[in-house]
């Protein structure tokens, strides 16, 4: 049955479909609708005192055997980083939703952005491999929320689900029953009774071994290999080829929808699995284009990732400030393609 849904609500429904039975969070614009929607859905629900508590609660809940999730925006995401690192160290499946808004600190709470891209990859300290998804429609909010839980269960690690405020508040008519989905069940047994001790220290068979460098390297390679092999099964992207196009646009989230009218003269590559970067797919597709332009609502964060992977010059258009005018965005792309625009204008209008 078709129904009118908000992106944030679709994420919540996707999480429920995936088997989530515990949610902890603290309300924050523009992600609050996820909490509000889940408050009376019959799951274990905790309105925490802050985002630090929320992130640590889903670590504990997941260890007890429940599929668990939290949602937030930039300021809360910053507070959750230590718990995300703990989840990686302890191999805990959990999903963190970040509906992005403008600016460091409190910034501009009601305006959307894509400024947390690199934070999603490297937000916590130390080395780890982070799986990150980014939808661009209400239907995808539902579908890829399910996939985020699946990837988390398979990799036994935290998975980050990025959106921007536009996608989170987008209203579209969707038929959720028509969306194909498979659910990866929870296979890790709950803790059961008795006293248990878990720690963020490097441990072997439950015993800390903080001076064993060889074992740390062994553990790190195991975790990296596992995350990489799992992410390879979730290599989601969209590629729209323009007739005789010589320029490839790379965009994600709401920006990928804004540039759609230009597809034909240009081609579009839209990563849905943002991290690990879709290296194999990007190299194969990008090899057929003279120019690559990354359009994003930040100061070129993903552009740097694309250059690192492709090892070639990549141009960029940076849309800063939270407002999107499709006409102006089109003019910027046309201007850059014609050599009449600097690569990084800092205004969106």
mmCIF file of C-alpha atoms in Angstrom:
data_model
loop_
_atom_site.group_PDB
_atom_site.id
_atom_site.type_symbol
_atom_site.label_atom_id
_atom_site.label_comp_id
_atom_site.label_asym_id
_atom_site.label_seq_id
_atom_site.Cartn_x
_atom_site.Cartn_y
_atom_site.Cartn_z
ATOM 1 C CA UNK A 1 0.000 0.000 0.000
ATOM 2 C CA UNK A 2 1.318 3.416 -0.931
ATOM 3 C CA UNK A 3 1.640 6.005 1.800
ATOM 4 C CA UNK A 4 3.090 9.462 2.268
ATOM 5 C CA UNK A 5 6.219 9.221 4.414
ATOM 6 C CA UNK A 6 8.991 11.463 5.683
ATOM 7 C CA UNK A 7 12.580 10.316 5.210
ATOM 8 C CA UNK A 8 13.230 10.222 8.954
ATOM 9 C CA UNK A 9 10.117 8.097 9.497
ATOM 10 C CA UNK A 10 11.196 5.726 6.724
ATOM 11 C CA UNK A 11 14.538 5.193 8.479
ATOM 12 C CA UNK A 12 12.682 4.287 11.665
ATOM 13 C CA UNK A 13 10.426 1.861 9.799
ATOM 14 C CA UNK A 14 13.427 0.296 8.086
ATOM 15 C CA UNK A 15 15.099 -0.214 11.440
ATOM 16 C CA UNK A 16 11.982 -1.903 12.808
ATOM 17 C CA UNK A 17 11.772 -4.111 9.722
ATOM 18 C CA UNK A 18 15.416 -5.098 10.239
ATOM 19 C CA UNK A 19 14.581 -6.306 13.746
ATOM 20 C CA UNK A 20 15.668 -3.387 15.916
ATOM 21 C CA UNK A 21 14.250 -3.781 19.421
ATOM 22 C CA UNK A 22 16.209 -1.112 21.327
ATOM 23 C CA UNK A 23 16.561 2.600 20.636
ATOM 24 C CA UNK A 24 18.287 5.224 22.749
ATOM 25 C CA UNK A 25 18.647 8.846 21.778
ATOM 26 C CA UNK A 26 18.455 12.521 22.576
ATOM 27 C CA UNK A 27 16.308 14.806 20.389
ATOM 28 C CA UNK A 28 18.148 17.126 18.015
ATOM 29 C CA UNK A 29 17.204 18.990 14.842
ATOM 30 C CA UNK A 30 16.896 17.717 12.103
ATOM 31 C CA UNK A 31 16.809 14.104 13.380
ATOM 32 C CA UNK A 32 14.190 14.362 16.143
ATOM 33 C CA UNK A 33 11.372 12.843 14.081
ATOM 34 C CA UNK A 34 13.108 9.462 14.230
ATOM 35 C CA UNK A 35 12.877 9.458 18.025
ATOM 36 C CA UNK A 36 9.328 10.783 18.082
ATOM 37 C CA UNK A 37 8.200 8.108 15.637
ATOM 38 C CA UNK A 38 9.781 5.235 17.582
ATOM 39 C CA UNK A 39 8.603 6.320 21.031
ATOM 40 C CA UNK A 40 5.349 4.340 20.874
ATOM 41 C CA UNK A 41 6.269 1.457 18.585
ATOM 42 C CA UNK A 42 6.498 -1.231 21.268
ATOM 43 C CA UNK A 43 10.280 -1.463 21.458
ATOM 44 C CA UNK A 44 12.601 -0.706 24.350
ATOM 45 C CA UNK A 45 12.979 3.065 24.055
ATOM 46 C CA UNK A 46 15.145 5.363 26.174
ATOM 47 C CA UNK A 47 15.162 9.153 25.975
ATOM 48 C CA UNK A 48 18.644 9.656 27.381
ATOM 49 C CA UNK A 49 20.161 12.642 29.163
ATOM 50 C CA UNK A 50 22.603 13.204 26.286
ATOM 51 C CA UNK A 51 24.145 11.623 23.206
ATOM 52 C CA UNK A 52 27.064 10.137 25.139
ATOM 53 C CA UNK A 53 24.629 8.045 27.155
ATOM 54 C CA UNK A 54 22.646 7.078 24.057
ATOM 55 C CA UNK A 55 25.656 5.752 22.169
ATOM 56 C CA UNK A 56 26.943 3.788 25.138
ATOM 57 C CA UNK A 57 23.488 2.362 25.837
ATOM 58 C CA UNK A 58 23.238 0.863 22.369
ATOM 59 C CA UNK A 59 26.668 -0.717 22.871
ATOM 60 C CA UNK A 60 25.375 -2.441 26.000
ATOM 61 C CA UNK A 61 22.017 -3.314 24.493
ATOM 62 C CA UNK A 62 23.633 -4.907 21.461
ATOM 63 C CA UNK A 63 25.923 -6.953 23.689
ATOM 64 C CA UNK A 64 22.838 -8.243 25.475
ATOM 65 C CA UNK A 65 21.463 -9.564 22.189
ATOM 66 C CA UNK A 66 19.257 -6.763 20.853
ATOM 67 C CA UNK A 67 19.609 -5.051 17.509
ATOM 68 C CA UNK A 68 20.119 -1.425 18.525
ATOM 69 C CA UNK A 69 20.177 2.060 17.004
ATOM 70 C CA UNK A 70 20.544 5.725 17.868
ATOM 71 C CA UNK A 71 19.988 8.879 15.812
ATOM 72 C CA UNK A 72 21.473 12.350 16.025
ATOM 73 C CA UNK A 73 22.959 15.264 14.105
ATOM 74 C CA UNK A 74 26.426 16.842 14.018
ATOM 75 C CA UNK A 75 26.815 18.049 17.631
ATOM 76 C CA UNK A 76 25.524 14.751 18.992
ATOM 77 C CA UNK A 77 27.642 12.783 16.549
ATOM 78 C CA UNK A 78 30.731 14.463 17.968
ATOM 79 C CA UNK A 79 29.751 13.309 21.454
ATOM 80 C CA UNK A 80 29.228 9.724 20.281
ATOM 81 C CA UNK A 81 32.698 9.164 18.852
ATOM 82 C CA UNK A 82 34.230 7.438 21.868
ATOM 83 C CA UNK A 83 31.369 4.927 21.993
ATOM 84 C CA UNK A 84 31.706 4.292 18.254
ATOM 85 C CA UNK A 85 35.378 3.470 18.770
ATOM 86 C CA UNK A 86 34.402 1.216 21.679
ATOM 87 C CA UNK A 87 31.952 -0.572 19.389
ATOM 88 C CA UNK A 88 34.716 -1.241 16.884
ATOM 89 C CA UNK A 89 37.145 -2.427 19.555
ATOM 90 C CA UNK A 90 34.591 -4.773 21.109
ATOM 91 C CA UNK A 91 33.106 -5.879 17.747
ATOM 92 C CA UNK A 92 29.597 -4.674 18.541
ATOM 93 C CA UNK A 93 26.919 -4.460 15.811
ATOM 94 C CA UNK A 94 24.949 -1.200 16.033
ATOM 95 C CA UNK A 95 23.607 1.538 13.752
ATOM 96 C CA UNK A 96 24.130 5.282 14.187
ATOM 97 C CA UNK A 97 22.004 7.661 12.095
ATOM 98 C CA UNK A 98 23.371 11.166 11.465
ATOM 99 C CA UNK A 99 20.985 13.646 9.817
ATOM 100 C CA UNK A 100 23.443 16.399 8.947
ATOM 101 C CA UNK A 101 23.055 20.136 9.464
ATOM 102 C CA UNK A 102 25.235 23.195 8.809
ATOM 103 C CA UNK A 103 28.370 24.089 10.668
ATOM 104 C CA UNK A 104 30.676 23.115 13.495
ATOM 105 C CA UNK A 105 29.297 23.401 17.048
ATOM 106 C CA UNK A 106 25.620 24.441 17.151
ATOM 107 C CA UNK A 107 25.921 25.970 13.685
ATOM 108 C CA UNK A 108 22.657 26.431 11.790
ATOM 109 C CA UNK A 109 20.348 23.736 13.212
ATOM 110 C CA UNK A 110 17.505 23.977 10.689
ATOM 111 C CA UNK A 111 19.612 24.070 7.522
ATOM 112 C CA UNK A 112 20.952 20.878 5.885
ATOM 113 C CA UNK A 113 24.543 20.091 4.970
ATOM 114 C CA UNK A 114 26.966 17.302 4.109
ATOM 115 C CA UNK A 115 29.784 18.423 6.363
ATOM 116 C CA UNK A 116 30.161 15.223 8.395
ATOM 117 C CA UNK A 117 31.466 13.007 5.591
ATOM 118 C CA UNK A 118 35.016 12.670 6.875
ATOM 119 C CA UNK A 119 33.840 12.523 10.480
ATOM 120 C CA UNK A 120 31.808 9.459 9.533
ATOM 121 C CA UNK A 121 34.970 7.787 8.278
ATOM 122 C CA UNK A 122 37.496 8.958 10.865
ATOM 123 C CA UNK A 123 35.493 10.409 13.765
ATOM 124 C CA UNK A 124 36.860 8.234 16.543
ATOM 125 C CA UNK A 125 40.547 7.915 17.338
ATOM 126 C CA UNK A 126 42.733 5.074 16.149
ATOM 127 C CA UNK A 127 42.544 2.946 13.013
ATOM 128 C CA UNK A 128 39.366 1.133 12.022
ATOM 129 C CA UNK A 129 37.331 0.537 8.868
ATOM 130 C CA UNK A 130 33.950 2.258 8.929
ATOM 131 C CA UNK A 131 31.000 1.239 6.751
ATOM 132 C CA UNK A 132 28.810 4.219 5.794
ATOM 133 C CA UNK A 133 25.606 4.451 3.720
ATOM 134 C CA UNK A 134 23.881 7.563 2.310
ATOM 135 C CA UNK A 135 20.392 7.449 0.687
ATOM 136 C CA UNK A 136 18.780 10.127 -1.479
ATOM 137 C CA UNK A 137 15.060 9.306 -1.289
ATOM 138 C CA UNK A 138 12.417 8.215 1.191
ATOM 139 C CA UNK A 139 12.326 4.742 -0.359
ATOM 140 C CA UNK A 140 16.090 4.457 0.031
ATOM 141 C CA UNK A 141 15.908 5.652 3.638
ATOM 142 C CA UNK A 142 13.825 2.550 4.336
ATOM 143 C CA UNK A 143 15.755 0.121 2.155
ATOM 144 C CA UNK A 144 19.258 1.109 3.202
ATOM 145 C CA UNK A 145 18.392 1.388 6.871
ATOM 146 C CA UNK A 146 17.719 -2.337 6.616
ATOM 147 C CA UNK A 147 20.989 -2.865 4.776
ATOM 148 C CA UNK A 148 22.834 -0.864 7.435
ATOM 149 C CA UNK A 149 21.628 -3.326 10.068
ATOM 150 C CA UNK A 150 22.523 -6.251 7.817
ATOM 151 C CA UNK A 151 26.051 -4.964 7.233
ATOM 152 C CA UNK A 152 26.447 -4.261 10.933
ATOM 153 C CA UNK A 153 25.452 -7.795 11.859
ATOM 154 C CA UNK A 154 27.740 -9.357 9.256
ATOM 155 C CA UNK A 155 30.751 -7.207 10.108
ATOM 156 C CA UNK A 156 30.073 -7.131 13.871
ATOM 157 C CA UNK A 157 30.843 -3.428 13.900
ATOM 158 C CA UNK A 158 29.076 -0.055 14.095
ATOM 159 C CA UNK A 159 27.597 1.154 10.805
ATOM 160 C CA UNK A 160 26.869 4.833 10.167
ATOM 161 C CA UNK A 161 23.796 5.903 8.204
ATOM 162 C CA UNK A 162 24.258 9.431 6.852
ATOM 163 C CA UNK A 163 21.537 11.739 5.607
ATOM 164 C CA UNK A 164 21.191 15.466 5.120
ATOM 165 C CA UNK A 165 18.330 17.498 6.546
ATOM 166 C CA UNK A 166 16.669 17.727 3.131
ATOM 167 C CA UNK A 167 16.511 13.941 2.742
ATOM 168 C CA UNK A 168 15.481 13.481 6.376
ATOM 169 C CA UNK A 169 12.533 15.850 5.957
ATOM 170 C CA UNK A 170 11.692 14.842 2.389
ATOM 171 C CA UNK A 171 8.059 13.736 1.931
ATOM 172 C CA UNK A 172 7.355 11.153 -0.784
ATOM 173 C CA UNK A 173 4.755 8.525 -1.584
ATOM 174 C CA UNK A 174 6.221 5.039 -1.303
ATOM 175 C CA UNK A 175 5.023 1.448 -1.189
ATOM 176 C CA UNK A 176 7.188 -0.165 1.463
ATOM 177 C CA UNK A 177 5.712 -3.610 0.828
ATOM 178 C CA UNK A 178 7.057 -3.497 -2.729
ATOM 179 C CA UNK A 179 10.643 -2.869 -1.634
ATOM 180 C CA UNK A 180 12.601 -6.149 -1.696
ATOM 181 C CA UNK A 181 14.620 -6.759 1.427
ATOM 182 C CA UNK A 182 16.411 -9.591 3.173
ATOM 183 C CA UNK A 183 17.080 -9.548 6.902
ATOM 184 C CA UNK A 184 20.342 -10.783 8.413
ATOM 185 C CA UNK A 185 19.404 -12.328 11.781
ATOM 186 C CA UNK A 186 21.230 -11.709 15.025
ATOM 187 C CA UNK A 187 23.570 -14.676 15.452
ATOM 188 C CA UNK A 188 25.599 -13.453 18.421
ATOM 189 C CA UNK A 189 24.114 -14.921 21.606
ATOM 190 C CA UNK A 190 23.101 -12.553 24.377
ATOM 191 C CA UNK A 191 25.144 -12.340 27.527
ATOM 192 C CA UNK A 192 22.770 -14.356 29.674
ATOM 193 C CA UNK A 193 23.181 -14.453 33.442
ATOM 194 C CA UNK A 194 26.311 -14.051 35.484
ATOM 195 C CA UNK A 195 28.875 -11.300 35.803
ATOM 196 C CA UNK A 196 30.724 -10.235 32.675
ATOM 197 C CA UNK A 197 33.480 -7.716 32.118
ATOM 198 C CA UNK A 198 34.005 -5.916 28.816
ATOM 199 C CA UNK A 199 36.656 -3.361 28.073
ATOM 200 C CA UNK A 200 37.959 -1.170 25.293
ATOM 201 C CA UNK A 201 41.453 -2.478 25.989
ATOM 202 C CA UNK A 202 42.968 -4.829 23.446
ATOM 203 C CA UNK A 203 42.015 -8.241 24.805
ATOM 204 C CA UNK A 204 42.627 -11.857 23.901
ATOM 205 C CA UNK A 205 40.124 -14.425 25.147
ATOM 206 C CA UNK A 206 38.771 -11.812 27.536
ATOM 207 C CA UNK A 207 42.152 -10.990 29.045
ATOM 208 C CA UNK A 208 43.720 -7.556 28.361
ATOM 209 C CA UNK A 209 47.022 -7.747 26.478
ATOM 210 C CA UNK A 210 48.005 -4.137 26.084
ATOM 211 C CA UNK A 211 51.731 -4.740 25.495
ATOM 212 C CA UNK A 212 51.408 -7.307 22.707
ATOM 213 C CA UNK A 213 52.044 -5.409 19.459
ATOM 214 C CA UNK A 214 52.017 -8.569 17.346
ATOM 215 C CA UNK A 215 48.543 -9.459 18.550
ATOM 216 C CA UNK A 216 47.297 -5.913 17.928
ATOM 217 C CA UNK A 217 48.472 -6.113 14.327
ATOM 218 C CA UNK A 218 46.804 -9.505 13.980
ATOM 219 C CA UNK A 219 43.557 -8.141 15.458
ATOM 220 C CA UNK A 220 43.627 -5.035 13.274
ATOM 221 C CA UNK A 221 44.152 -6.987 10.058
ATOM 222 C CA UNK A 222 41.331 -9.355 10.997
ATOM 223 C CA UNK A 223 38.937 -6.462 11.614
ATOM 224 C CA UNK A 224 39.974 -4.627 8.453
ATOM 225 C CA UNK A 225 39.648 -7.739 6.311
ATOM 226 C CA UNK A 226 36.241 -8.525 7.771
ATOM 227 C CA UNK A 227 34.869 -5.013 7.235
ATOM 228 C CA UNK A 228 36.238 -4.889 3.698
ATOM 229 C CA UNK A 229 34.855 -8.274 2.689
ATOM 230 C CA UNK A 230 31.446 -7.449 4.156
ATOM 231 C CA UNK A 231 31.312 -4.030 2.507
ATOM 232 C CA UNK A 232 32.081 -5.639 -0.857
ATOM 233 C CA UNK A 233 28.679 -7.319 -0.628
ATOM 234 C CA UNK A 234 27.040 -3.920 -0.132
ATOM 235 C CA UNK A 235 28.539 -2.053 -3.091
ATOM 236 C CA UNK A 236 25.481 0.105 -3.726
ATOM 237 C CA UNK A 237 25.657 2.964 -6.229
ATOM 238 C CA UNK A 238 23.759 4.559 -9.101
ATOM 239 C CA UNK A 239 25.300 5.350 -12.477
ATOM 240 C CA UNK A 240 23.428 7.396 -15.072
ATOM 241 C CA UNK A 241 25.282 7.733 -18.359
ATOM 242 C CA UNK A 242 24.702 10.778 -20.535
ATOM 243 C CA UNK A 243 24.846 10.406 -24.309
ATOM 244 C CA UNK A 244 28.337 11.365 -25.458
ATOM 245 C CA UNK A 245 29.066 12.892 -22.031
ATOM 246 C CA UNK A 246 32.710 13.752 -21.449
ATOM 247 C CA UNK A 247 32.241 14.911 -17.853
ATOM 248 C CA UNK A 248 31.235 12.736 -14.895
ATOM 249 C CA UNK A 249 29.448 14.388 -11.977
ATOM 250 C CA UNK A 250 29.780 12.706 -8.589
ATOM 251 C CA UNK A 251 27.106 13.673 -6.070
ATOM 252 C CA UNK A 252 25.200 12.061 -3.204
ATOM 253 C CA UNK A 253 22.217 12.691 -0.976
ATOM 254 C CA UNK A 254 19.971 15.586 -1.948
ATOM 255 C CA UNK A 255 22.619 17.088 -4.249
ATOM 256 C CA UNK A 256 22.373 14.053 -6.533
ATOM 257 C CA UNK A 257 18.710 14.919 -7.106
ATOM 258 C CA UNK A 258 19.440 18.585 -7.717
ATOM 259 C CA UNK A 259 21.849 17.762 -10.558
ATOM 260 C CA UNK A 260 19.508 15.261 -12.272
ATOM 261 C CA UNK A 261 18.221 17.773 -14.884
ATOM 262 C CA UNK A 262 21.790 18.032 -16.203
ATOM 263 C CA UNK A 263 22.141 14.318 -16.871
ATOM 264 C CA UNK A 264 22.335 13.793 -20.601
ATOM 265 C CA UNK A 265 24.980 16.363 -21.237
ATOM 266 C CA UNK A 266 26.761 14.978 -18.172
ATOM 267 C CA UNK A 267 26.870 11.567 -16.511
ATOM 268 C CA UNK A 268 26.233 10.943 -12.820
ATOM 269 C CA UNK A 269 27.881 8.572 -10.371
ATOM 270 C CA UNK A 270 26.074 8.470 -7.031
ATOM 271 C CA UNK A 271 27.719 6.480 -4.252
ATOM 272 C CA UNK A 272 25.282 4.997 -1.752
ATOM 273 C CA UNK A 273 27.960 3.105 0.121
ATOM 274 C CA UNK A 274 30.127 6.099 0.904
ATOM 275 C CA UNK A 275 32.792 4.197 2.822
ATOM 276 C CA UNK A 276 34.769 2.182 2.130
ATOM 277 C CA UNK A 277 34.932 4.175 -1.107
ATOM 278 C CA UNK A 278 33.692 2.208 -4.139
ATOM 279 C CA UNK A 279 37.197 2.060 -5.558
ATOM 280 C CA UNK A 280 36.777 -0.679 -8.155
ATOM 281 C CA UNK A 281 33.531 0.728 -9.546
ATOM 282 C CA UNK A 282 34.802 4.305 -9.581
ATOM 283 C CA UNK A 283 38.017 3.452 -11.397
ATOM 284 C CA UNK A 284 36.170 1.499 -14.062
ATOM 285 C CA UNK A 285 33.549 4.193 -14.677
ATOM 286 C CA UNK A 286 35.786 7.258 -14.332
ATOM 287 C CA UNK A 287 38.298 5.946 -16.858
ATOM 288 C CA UNK A 288 35.886 6.847 -19.648
ATOM 289 C CA UNK A 289 35.672 10.561 -18.808
ATOM 290 C CA UNK A 290 37.897 13.537 -19.496
ATOM 291 C CA UNK A 291 36.723 15.479 -16.455
ATOM 292 C CA UNK A 292 35.265 14.638 -13.068
ATOM 293 C CA UNK A 293 33.338 17.149 -10.951
ATOM 294 C CA UNK A 294 32.326 16.400 -7.361
ATOM 295 C CA UNK A 295 29.365 18.499 -6.187
ATOM 296 C CA UNK A 296 28.768 18.448 -2.434
ATOM 297 C CA UNK A 297 27.412 20.547 0.432
ATOM 298 C CA UNK A 298 30.759 20.921 2.196
ATOM 299 C CA UNK A 299 34.235 22.266 1.489
ATOM 300 C CA UNK A 300 35.353 19.390 -0.716
ATOM 301 C CA UNK A 301 35.513 16.492 1.743
ATOM 302 C CA UNK A 302 34.525 13.717 -0.672
ATOM 303 C CA UNK A 303 36.461 15.319 -3.521
ATOM 304 C CA UNK A 304 39.646 14.531 -1.616
ATOM 305 C CA UNK A 305 38.566 10.911 -1.232
ATOM 306 C CA UNK A 306 37.883 10.621 -4.963
ATOM 307 C CA UNK A 307 41.278 12.103 -5.841
ATOM 308 C CA UNK A 308 42.972 9.688 -3.448
ATOM 309 C CA UNK A 309 41.281 6.686 -5.046
ATOM 310 C CA UNK A 310 41.534 7.710 -8.707
ATOM 311 C CA UNK A 311 44.985 9.302 -8.437
ATOM 312 C CA UNK A 312 44.036 12.048 -10.881
ATOM 313 C CA UNK A 313 42.892 15.650 -10.721
ATOM 314 C CA UNK A 314 39.256 16.078 -9.747
ATOM 315 C CA UNK A 315 37.306 19.343 -9.853
ATOM 316 C CA UNK A 316 34.768 20.336 -7.264
ATOM 317 C CA UNK A 317 31.845 22.601 -6.523
ATOM 318 C CA UNK A 318 31.354 23.326 -2.856
ATOM 319 C CA UNK A 319 27.857 24.377 -1.791
ATOM 320 C CA UNK A 320 28.189 26.028 1.597
ATOM 321 C CA UNK A 321 25.423 27.553 3.704
ATOM 322 C CA UNK A 322 22.527 25.114 3.650
ATOM 323 C CA UNK A 323 20.422 26.439 0.767
ATOM 324 C CA UNK A 324 20.190 24.824 -2.664
ATOM 325 C CA UNK A 325 18.986 26.592 -5.800
ATOM 326 C CA UNK A 326 18.917 24.057 -8.678
ATOM 327 C CA UNK A 327 19.295 26.806 -11.271
ATOM 328 C CA UNK A 328 22.370 28.235 -9.575
ATOM 329 C CA UNK A 329 23.886 24.770 -9.070
ATOM 330 C CA UNK A 330 23.394 24.091 -12.774
ATOM 331 C CA UNK A 331 25.027 27.406 -13.645
ATOM 332 C CA UNK A 332 28.012 26.567 -11.449
ATOM 333 C CA UNK A 333 28.480 23.185 -13.135
ATOM 334 C CA UNK A 334 28.138 24.742 -16.583
ATOM 335 C CA UNK A 335 30.528 27.531 -15.621
ATOM 336 C CA UNK A 336 33.126 25.132 -14.267
ATOM 337 C CA UNK A 337 32.849 22.965 -17.370
ATOM 338 C CA UNK A 338 33.395 26.025 -19.555
ATOM 339 C CA UNK A 339 36.360 27.191 -17.513
ATOM 340 C CA UNK A 340 34.554 30.294 -16.258
ATOM 341 C CA UNK A 341 34.272 29.384 -12.596
ATOM 342 C CA UNK A 342 36.732 28.696 -9.831
ATOM 343 C CA UNK A 343 36.573 25.159 -8.518
ATOM 344 C CA UNK A 344 35.387 26.107 -5.043
ATOM 345 C CA UNK A 345 32.847 28.909 -4.784
ATOM 346 C CA UNK A 346 31.874 29.173 -1.131
ATOM 347 C CA UNK A 347 28.346 30.464 -1.537
ATOM 348 C CA UNK A 348 25.336 28.350 -2.457
ATOM 349 C CA UNK A 349 23.506 31.212 -4.179
#
